[in-house]
PDB file of N, CA and C in Angstrom:
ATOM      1  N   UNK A   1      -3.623  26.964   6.446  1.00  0.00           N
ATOM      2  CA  UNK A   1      -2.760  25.838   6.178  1.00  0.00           C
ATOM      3  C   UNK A   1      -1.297  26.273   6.181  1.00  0.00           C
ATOM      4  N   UNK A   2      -1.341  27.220   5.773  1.00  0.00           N
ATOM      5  CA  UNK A   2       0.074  27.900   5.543  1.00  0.00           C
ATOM      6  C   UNK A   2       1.243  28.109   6.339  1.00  0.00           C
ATOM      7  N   UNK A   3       0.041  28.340   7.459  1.00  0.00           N
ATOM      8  CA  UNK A   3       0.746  29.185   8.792  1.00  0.00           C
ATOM      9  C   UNK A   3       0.658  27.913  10.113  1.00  0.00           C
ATOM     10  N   UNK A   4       0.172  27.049   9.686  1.00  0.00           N
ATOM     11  CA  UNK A   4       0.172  25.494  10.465  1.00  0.00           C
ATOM     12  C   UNK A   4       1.553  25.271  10.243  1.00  0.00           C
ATOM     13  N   UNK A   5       1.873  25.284   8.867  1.00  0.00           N
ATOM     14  CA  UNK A   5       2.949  24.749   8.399  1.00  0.00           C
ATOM     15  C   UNK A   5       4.013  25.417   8.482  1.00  0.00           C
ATOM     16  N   UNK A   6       3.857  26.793   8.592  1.00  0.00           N
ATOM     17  CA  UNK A   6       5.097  27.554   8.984  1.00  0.00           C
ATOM     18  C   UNK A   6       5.282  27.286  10.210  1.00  0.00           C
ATOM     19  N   UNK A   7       4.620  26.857  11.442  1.00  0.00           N
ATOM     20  CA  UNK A   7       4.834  26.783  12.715  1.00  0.00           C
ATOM     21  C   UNK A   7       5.886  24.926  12.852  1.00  0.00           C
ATOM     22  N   UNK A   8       5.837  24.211  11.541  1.00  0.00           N
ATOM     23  CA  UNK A   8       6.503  23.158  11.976  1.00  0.00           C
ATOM     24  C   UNK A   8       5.646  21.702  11.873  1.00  0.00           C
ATOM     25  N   UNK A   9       4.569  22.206  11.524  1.00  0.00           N
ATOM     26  CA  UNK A   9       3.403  21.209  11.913  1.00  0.00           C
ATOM     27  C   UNK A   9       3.269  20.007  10.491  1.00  0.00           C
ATOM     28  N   UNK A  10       3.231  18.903  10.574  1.00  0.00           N
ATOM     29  CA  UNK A  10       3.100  17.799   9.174  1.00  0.00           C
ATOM     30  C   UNK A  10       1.966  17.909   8.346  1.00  0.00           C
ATOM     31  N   UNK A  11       1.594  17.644   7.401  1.00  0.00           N
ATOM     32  CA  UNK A  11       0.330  17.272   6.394  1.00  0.00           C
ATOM     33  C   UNK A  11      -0.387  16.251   6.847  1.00  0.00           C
ATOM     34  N   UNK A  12      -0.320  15.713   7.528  1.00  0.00           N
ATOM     35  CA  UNK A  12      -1.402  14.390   7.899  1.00  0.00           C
ATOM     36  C   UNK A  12      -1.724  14.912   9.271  1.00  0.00           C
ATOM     37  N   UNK A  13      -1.064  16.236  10.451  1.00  0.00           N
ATOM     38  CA  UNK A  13      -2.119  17.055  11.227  1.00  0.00           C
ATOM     39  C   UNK A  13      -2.483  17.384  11.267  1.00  0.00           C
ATOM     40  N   UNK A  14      -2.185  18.679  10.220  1.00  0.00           N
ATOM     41  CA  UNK A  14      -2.990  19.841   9.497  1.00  0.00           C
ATOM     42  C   UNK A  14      -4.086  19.322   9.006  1.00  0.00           C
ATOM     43  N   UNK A  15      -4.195  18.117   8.076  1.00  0.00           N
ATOM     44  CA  UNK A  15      -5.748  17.705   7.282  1.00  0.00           C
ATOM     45  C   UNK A  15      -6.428  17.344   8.719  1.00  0.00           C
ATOM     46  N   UNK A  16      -6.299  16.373   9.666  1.00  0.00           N
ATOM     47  CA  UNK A  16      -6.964  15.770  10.682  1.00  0.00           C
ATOM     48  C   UNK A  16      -7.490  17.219  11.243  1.00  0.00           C
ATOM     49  N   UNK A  17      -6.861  18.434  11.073  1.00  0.00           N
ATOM     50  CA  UNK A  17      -7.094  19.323  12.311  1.00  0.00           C
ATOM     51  C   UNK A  17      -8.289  19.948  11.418  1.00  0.00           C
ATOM     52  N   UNK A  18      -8.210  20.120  10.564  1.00  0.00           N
ATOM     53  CA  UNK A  18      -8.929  20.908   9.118  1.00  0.00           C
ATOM     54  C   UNK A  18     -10.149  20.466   8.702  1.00  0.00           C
ATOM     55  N   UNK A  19      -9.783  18.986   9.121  1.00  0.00           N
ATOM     56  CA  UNK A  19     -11.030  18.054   8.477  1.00  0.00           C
ATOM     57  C   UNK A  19     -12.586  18.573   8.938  1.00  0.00           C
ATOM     58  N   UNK A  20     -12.286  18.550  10.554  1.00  0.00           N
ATOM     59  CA  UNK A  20     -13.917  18.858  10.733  1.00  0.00           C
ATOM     60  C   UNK A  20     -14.485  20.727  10.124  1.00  0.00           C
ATOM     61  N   UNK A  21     -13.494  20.873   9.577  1.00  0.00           N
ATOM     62  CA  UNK A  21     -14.053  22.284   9.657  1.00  0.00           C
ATOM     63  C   UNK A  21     -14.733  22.660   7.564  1.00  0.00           C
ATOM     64  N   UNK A  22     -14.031  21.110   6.815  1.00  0.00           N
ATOM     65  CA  UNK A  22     -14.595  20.938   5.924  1.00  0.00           C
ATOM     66  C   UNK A  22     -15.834  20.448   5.671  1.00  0.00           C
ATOM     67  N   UNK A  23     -16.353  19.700   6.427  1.00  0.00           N
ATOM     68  CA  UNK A  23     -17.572  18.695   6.566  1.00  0.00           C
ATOM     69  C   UNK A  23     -18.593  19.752   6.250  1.00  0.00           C
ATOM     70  N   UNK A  24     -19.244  19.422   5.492  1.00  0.00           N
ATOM     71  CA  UNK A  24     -20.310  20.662   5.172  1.00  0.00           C
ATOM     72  C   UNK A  24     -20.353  21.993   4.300  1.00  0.00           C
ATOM     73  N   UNK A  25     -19.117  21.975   3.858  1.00  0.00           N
ATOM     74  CA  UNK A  25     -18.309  23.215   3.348  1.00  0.00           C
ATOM     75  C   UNK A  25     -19.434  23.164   2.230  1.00  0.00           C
ATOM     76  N   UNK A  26     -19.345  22.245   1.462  1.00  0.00           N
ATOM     77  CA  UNK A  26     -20.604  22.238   0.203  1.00  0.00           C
ATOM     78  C   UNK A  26     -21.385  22.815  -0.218  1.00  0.00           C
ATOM     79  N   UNK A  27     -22.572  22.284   1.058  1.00  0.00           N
ATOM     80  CA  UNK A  27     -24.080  22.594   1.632  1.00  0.00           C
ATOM     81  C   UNK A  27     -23.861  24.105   1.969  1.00  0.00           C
ATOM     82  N   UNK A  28     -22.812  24.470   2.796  1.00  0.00           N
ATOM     83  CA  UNK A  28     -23.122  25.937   3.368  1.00  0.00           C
ATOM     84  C   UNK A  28     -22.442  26.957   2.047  1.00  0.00           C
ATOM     85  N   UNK A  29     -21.922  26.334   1.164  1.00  0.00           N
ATOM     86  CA  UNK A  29     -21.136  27.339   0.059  1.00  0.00           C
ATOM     87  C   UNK A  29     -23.089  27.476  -0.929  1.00  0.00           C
ATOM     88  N   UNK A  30     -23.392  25.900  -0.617  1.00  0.00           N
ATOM     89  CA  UNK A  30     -24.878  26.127  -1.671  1.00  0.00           C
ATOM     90  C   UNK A  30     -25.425  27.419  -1.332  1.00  0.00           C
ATOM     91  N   UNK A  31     -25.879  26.609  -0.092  1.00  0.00           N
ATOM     92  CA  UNK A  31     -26.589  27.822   0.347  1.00  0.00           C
ATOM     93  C   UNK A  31     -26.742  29.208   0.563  1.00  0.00           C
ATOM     94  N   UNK A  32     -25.406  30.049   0.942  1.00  0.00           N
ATOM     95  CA  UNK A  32     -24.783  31.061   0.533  1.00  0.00           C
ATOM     96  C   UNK A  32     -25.317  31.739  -1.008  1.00  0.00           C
ATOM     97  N   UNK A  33     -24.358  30.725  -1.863  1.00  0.00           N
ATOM     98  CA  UNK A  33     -25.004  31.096  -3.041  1.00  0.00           C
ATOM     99  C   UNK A  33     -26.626  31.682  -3.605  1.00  0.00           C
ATOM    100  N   UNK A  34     -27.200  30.829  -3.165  1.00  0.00           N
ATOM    101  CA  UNK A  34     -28.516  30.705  -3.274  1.00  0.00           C
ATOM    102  C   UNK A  34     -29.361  31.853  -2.982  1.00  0.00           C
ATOM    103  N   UNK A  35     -28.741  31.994  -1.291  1.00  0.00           N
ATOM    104  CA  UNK A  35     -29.331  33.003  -0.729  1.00  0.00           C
ATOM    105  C   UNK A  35     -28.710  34.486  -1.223  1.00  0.00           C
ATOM    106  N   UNK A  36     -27.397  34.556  -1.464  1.00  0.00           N
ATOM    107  CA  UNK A  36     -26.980  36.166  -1.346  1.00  0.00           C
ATOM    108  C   UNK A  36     -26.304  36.454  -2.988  1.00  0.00           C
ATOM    109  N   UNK A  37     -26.026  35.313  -3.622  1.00  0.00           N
ATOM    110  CA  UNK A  37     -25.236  35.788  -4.990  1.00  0.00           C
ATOM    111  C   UNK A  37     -26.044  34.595  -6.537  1.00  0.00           C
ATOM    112  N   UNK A  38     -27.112  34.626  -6.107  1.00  0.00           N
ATOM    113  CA  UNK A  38     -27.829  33.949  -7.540  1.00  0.00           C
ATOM    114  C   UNK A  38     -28.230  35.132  -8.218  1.00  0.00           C
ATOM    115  N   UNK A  39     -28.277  36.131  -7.959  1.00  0.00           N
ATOM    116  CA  UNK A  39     -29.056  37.017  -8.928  1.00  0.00           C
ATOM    117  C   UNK A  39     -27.567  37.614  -9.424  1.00  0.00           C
ATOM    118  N   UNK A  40     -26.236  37.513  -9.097  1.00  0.00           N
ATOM    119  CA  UNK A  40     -25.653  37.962 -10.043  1.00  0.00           C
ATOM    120  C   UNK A  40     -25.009  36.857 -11.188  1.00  0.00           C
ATOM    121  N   UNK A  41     -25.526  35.911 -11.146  1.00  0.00           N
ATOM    122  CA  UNK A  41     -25.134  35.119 -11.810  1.00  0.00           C
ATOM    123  C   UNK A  41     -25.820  35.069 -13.106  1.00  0.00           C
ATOM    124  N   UNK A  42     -25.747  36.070 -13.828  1.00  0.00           N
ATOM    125  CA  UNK A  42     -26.552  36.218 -15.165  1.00  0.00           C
ATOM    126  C   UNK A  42     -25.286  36.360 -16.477  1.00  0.00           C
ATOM    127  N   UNK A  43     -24.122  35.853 -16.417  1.00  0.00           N
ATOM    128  CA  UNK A  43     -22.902  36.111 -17.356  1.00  0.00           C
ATOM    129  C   UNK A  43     -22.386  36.056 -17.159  1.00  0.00           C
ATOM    130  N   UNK A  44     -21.171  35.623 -18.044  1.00  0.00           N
ATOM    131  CA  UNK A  44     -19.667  35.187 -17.424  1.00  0.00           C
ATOM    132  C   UNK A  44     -19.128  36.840 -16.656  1.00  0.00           C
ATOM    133  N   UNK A  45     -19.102  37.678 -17.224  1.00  0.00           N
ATOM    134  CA  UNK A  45     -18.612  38.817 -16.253  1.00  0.00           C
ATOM    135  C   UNK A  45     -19.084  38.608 -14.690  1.00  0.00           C
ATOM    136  N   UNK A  46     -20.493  38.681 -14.513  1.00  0.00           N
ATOM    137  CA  UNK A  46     -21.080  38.137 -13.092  1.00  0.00           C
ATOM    138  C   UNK A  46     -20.680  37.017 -12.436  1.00  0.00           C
ATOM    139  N   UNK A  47     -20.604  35.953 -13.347  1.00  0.00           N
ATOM    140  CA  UNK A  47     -20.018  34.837 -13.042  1.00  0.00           C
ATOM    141  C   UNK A  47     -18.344  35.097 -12.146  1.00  0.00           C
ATOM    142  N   UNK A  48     -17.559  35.217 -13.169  1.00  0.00           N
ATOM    143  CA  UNK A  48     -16.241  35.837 -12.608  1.00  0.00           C
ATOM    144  C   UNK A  48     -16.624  36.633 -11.192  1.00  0.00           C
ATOM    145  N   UNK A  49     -17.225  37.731 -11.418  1.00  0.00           N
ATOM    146  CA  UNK A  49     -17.576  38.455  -9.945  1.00  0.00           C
ATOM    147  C   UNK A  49     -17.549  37.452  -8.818  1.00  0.00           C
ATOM    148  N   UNK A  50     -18.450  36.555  -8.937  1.00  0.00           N
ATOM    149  CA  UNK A  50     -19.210  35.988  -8.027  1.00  0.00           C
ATOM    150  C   UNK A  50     -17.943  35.078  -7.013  1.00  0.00           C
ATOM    151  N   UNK A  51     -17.060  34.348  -8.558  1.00  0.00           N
ATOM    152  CA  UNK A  51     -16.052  33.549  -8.308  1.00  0.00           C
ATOM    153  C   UNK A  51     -15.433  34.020  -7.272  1.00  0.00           C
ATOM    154  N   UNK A  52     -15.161  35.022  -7.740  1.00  0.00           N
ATOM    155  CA  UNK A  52     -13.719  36.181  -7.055  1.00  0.00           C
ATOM    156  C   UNK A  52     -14.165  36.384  -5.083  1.00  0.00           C
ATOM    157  N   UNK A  53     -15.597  36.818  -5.434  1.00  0.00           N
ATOM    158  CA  UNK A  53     -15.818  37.049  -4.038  1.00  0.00           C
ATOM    159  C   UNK A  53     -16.088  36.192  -2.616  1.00  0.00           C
ATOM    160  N   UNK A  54     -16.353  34.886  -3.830  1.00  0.00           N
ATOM    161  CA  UNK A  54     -16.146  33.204  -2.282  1.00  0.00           C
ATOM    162  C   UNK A  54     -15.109  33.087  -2.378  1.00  0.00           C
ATOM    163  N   UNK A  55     -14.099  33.416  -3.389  1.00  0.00           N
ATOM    164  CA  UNK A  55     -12.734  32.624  -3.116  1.00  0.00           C
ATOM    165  C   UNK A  55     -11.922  33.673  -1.975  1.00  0.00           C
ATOM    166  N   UNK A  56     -12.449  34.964  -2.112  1.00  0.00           N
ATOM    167  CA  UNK A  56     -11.819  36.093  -1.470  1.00  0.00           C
ATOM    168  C   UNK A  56     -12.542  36.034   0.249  1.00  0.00           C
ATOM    169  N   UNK A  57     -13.753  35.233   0.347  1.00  0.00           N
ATOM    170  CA  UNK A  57     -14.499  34.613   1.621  1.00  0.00           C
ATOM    171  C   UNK A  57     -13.329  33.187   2.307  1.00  0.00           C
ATOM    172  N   UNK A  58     -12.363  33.134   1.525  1.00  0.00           N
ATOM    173  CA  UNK A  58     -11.827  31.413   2.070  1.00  0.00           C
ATOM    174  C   UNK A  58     -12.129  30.439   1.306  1.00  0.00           C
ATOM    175  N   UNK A  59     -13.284  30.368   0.724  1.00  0.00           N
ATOM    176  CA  UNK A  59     -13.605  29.152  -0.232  1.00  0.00           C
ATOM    177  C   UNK A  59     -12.220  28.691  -1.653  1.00  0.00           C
ATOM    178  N   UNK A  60     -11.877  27.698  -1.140  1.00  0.00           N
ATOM    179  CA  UNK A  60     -11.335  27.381  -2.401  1.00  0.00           C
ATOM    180  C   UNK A  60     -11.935  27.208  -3.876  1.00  0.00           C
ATOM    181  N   UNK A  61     -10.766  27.711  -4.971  1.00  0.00           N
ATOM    182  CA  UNK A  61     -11.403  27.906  -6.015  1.00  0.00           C
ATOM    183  C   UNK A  61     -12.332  25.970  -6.707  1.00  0.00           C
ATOM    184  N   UNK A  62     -11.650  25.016  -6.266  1.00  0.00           N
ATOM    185  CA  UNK A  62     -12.493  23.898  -6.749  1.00  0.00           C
ATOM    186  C   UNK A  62     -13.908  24.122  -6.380  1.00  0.00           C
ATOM    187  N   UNK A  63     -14.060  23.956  -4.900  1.00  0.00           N
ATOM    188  CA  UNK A  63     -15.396  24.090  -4.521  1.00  0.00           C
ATOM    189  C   UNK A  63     -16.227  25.136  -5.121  1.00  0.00           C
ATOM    190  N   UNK A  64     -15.354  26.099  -5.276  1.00  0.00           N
ATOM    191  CA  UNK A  64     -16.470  27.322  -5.915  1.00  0.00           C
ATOM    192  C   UNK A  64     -17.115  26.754  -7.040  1.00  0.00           C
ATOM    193  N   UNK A  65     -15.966  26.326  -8.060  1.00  0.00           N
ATOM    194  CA  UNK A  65     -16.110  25.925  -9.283  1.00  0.00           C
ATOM    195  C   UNK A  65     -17.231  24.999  -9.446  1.00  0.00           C
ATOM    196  N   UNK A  66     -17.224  24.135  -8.797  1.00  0.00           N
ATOM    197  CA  UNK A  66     -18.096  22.693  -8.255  1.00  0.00           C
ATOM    198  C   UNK A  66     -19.897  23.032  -7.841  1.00  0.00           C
ATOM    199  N   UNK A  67     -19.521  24.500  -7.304  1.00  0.00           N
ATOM    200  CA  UNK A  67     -20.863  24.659  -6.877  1.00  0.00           C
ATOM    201  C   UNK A  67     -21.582  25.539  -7.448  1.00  0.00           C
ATOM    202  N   UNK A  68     -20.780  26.541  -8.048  1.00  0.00           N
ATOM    203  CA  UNK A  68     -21.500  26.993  -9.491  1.00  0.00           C
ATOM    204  C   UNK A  68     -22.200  26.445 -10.438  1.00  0.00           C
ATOM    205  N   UNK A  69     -21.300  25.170 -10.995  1.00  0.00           N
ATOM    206  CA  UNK A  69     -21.936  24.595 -11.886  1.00  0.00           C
ATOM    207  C   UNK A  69     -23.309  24.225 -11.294  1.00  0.00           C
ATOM    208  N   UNK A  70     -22.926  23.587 -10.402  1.00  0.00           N
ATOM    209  CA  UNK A  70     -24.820  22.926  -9.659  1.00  0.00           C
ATOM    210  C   UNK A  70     -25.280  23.626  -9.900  1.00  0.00           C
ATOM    211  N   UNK A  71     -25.445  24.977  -9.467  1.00  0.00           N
ATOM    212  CA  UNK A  71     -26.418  25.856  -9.459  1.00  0.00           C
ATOM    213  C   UNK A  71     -26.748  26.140 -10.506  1.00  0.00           C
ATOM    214  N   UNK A  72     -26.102  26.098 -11.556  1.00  0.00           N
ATOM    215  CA  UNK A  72     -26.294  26.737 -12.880  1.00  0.00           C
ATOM    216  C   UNK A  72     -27.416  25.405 -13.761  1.00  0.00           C
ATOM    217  N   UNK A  73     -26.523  24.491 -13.362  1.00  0.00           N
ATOM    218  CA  UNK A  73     -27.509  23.283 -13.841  1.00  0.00           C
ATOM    219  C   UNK A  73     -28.719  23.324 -13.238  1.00  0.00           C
ATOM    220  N   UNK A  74     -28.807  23.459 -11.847  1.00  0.00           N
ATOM    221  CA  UNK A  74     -29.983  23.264 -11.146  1.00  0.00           C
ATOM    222  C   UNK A  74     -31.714  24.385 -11.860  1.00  0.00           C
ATOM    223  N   UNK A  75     -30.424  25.610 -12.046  1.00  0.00           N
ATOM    224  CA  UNK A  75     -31.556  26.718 -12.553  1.00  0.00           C
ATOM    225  C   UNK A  75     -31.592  26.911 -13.889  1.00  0.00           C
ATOM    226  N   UNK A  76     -30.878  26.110 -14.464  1.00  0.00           N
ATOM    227  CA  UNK A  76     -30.935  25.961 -15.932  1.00  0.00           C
ATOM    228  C   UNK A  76     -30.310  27.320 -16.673  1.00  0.00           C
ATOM    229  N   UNK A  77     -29.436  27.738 -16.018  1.00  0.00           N
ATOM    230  CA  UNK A  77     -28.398  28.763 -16.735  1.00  0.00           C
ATOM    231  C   UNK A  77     -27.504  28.589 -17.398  1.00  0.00           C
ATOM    232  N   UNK A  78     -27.316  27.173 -17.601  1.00  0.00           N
ATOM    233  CA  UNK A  78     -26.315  26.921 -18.839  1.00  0.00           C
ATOM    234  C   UNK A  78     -27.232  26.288 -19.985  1.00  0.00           C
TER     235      UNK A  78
END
């Protein structure tokens, strides 16, 4: 986004250009999870870990936030 915008480019191209590449972001952050980082999710220390390393993948920190919880609800870790 950053570097859209350093080139000159508006906020209402950048989202249109961005958009399709969000569609799904959700589902594939679930799944991710599911598959490669549920077993460290046993404590807030792990927790934090886990955070650190989708947001450090591109994932913004909402979505992370958003999809943790599911999971946590889903598997009954809270």
């Amino acid at each position: 986004y950053q570097q859209m915008r350093q080139k000159g480019l508006t906020k209402p191209i950048i989202e249109e250009a961005l958009e399709e590449y969000s569609e799904g972001t959700y589902e594939r952050l679930y799944e991710l999870v599911e598959r490669k980082y549920l077993r460290y999710l046993d404590g807030e220390k792990g927790d934090i870990k886990v955070k650190n390393a989708l947001v450090r993948l591109g994932y913004s920190y909402d979505i992370v936030k958003e999809v943790l919880a599911d999971i946590k609800q889903e598997y009954g870790d809270e």
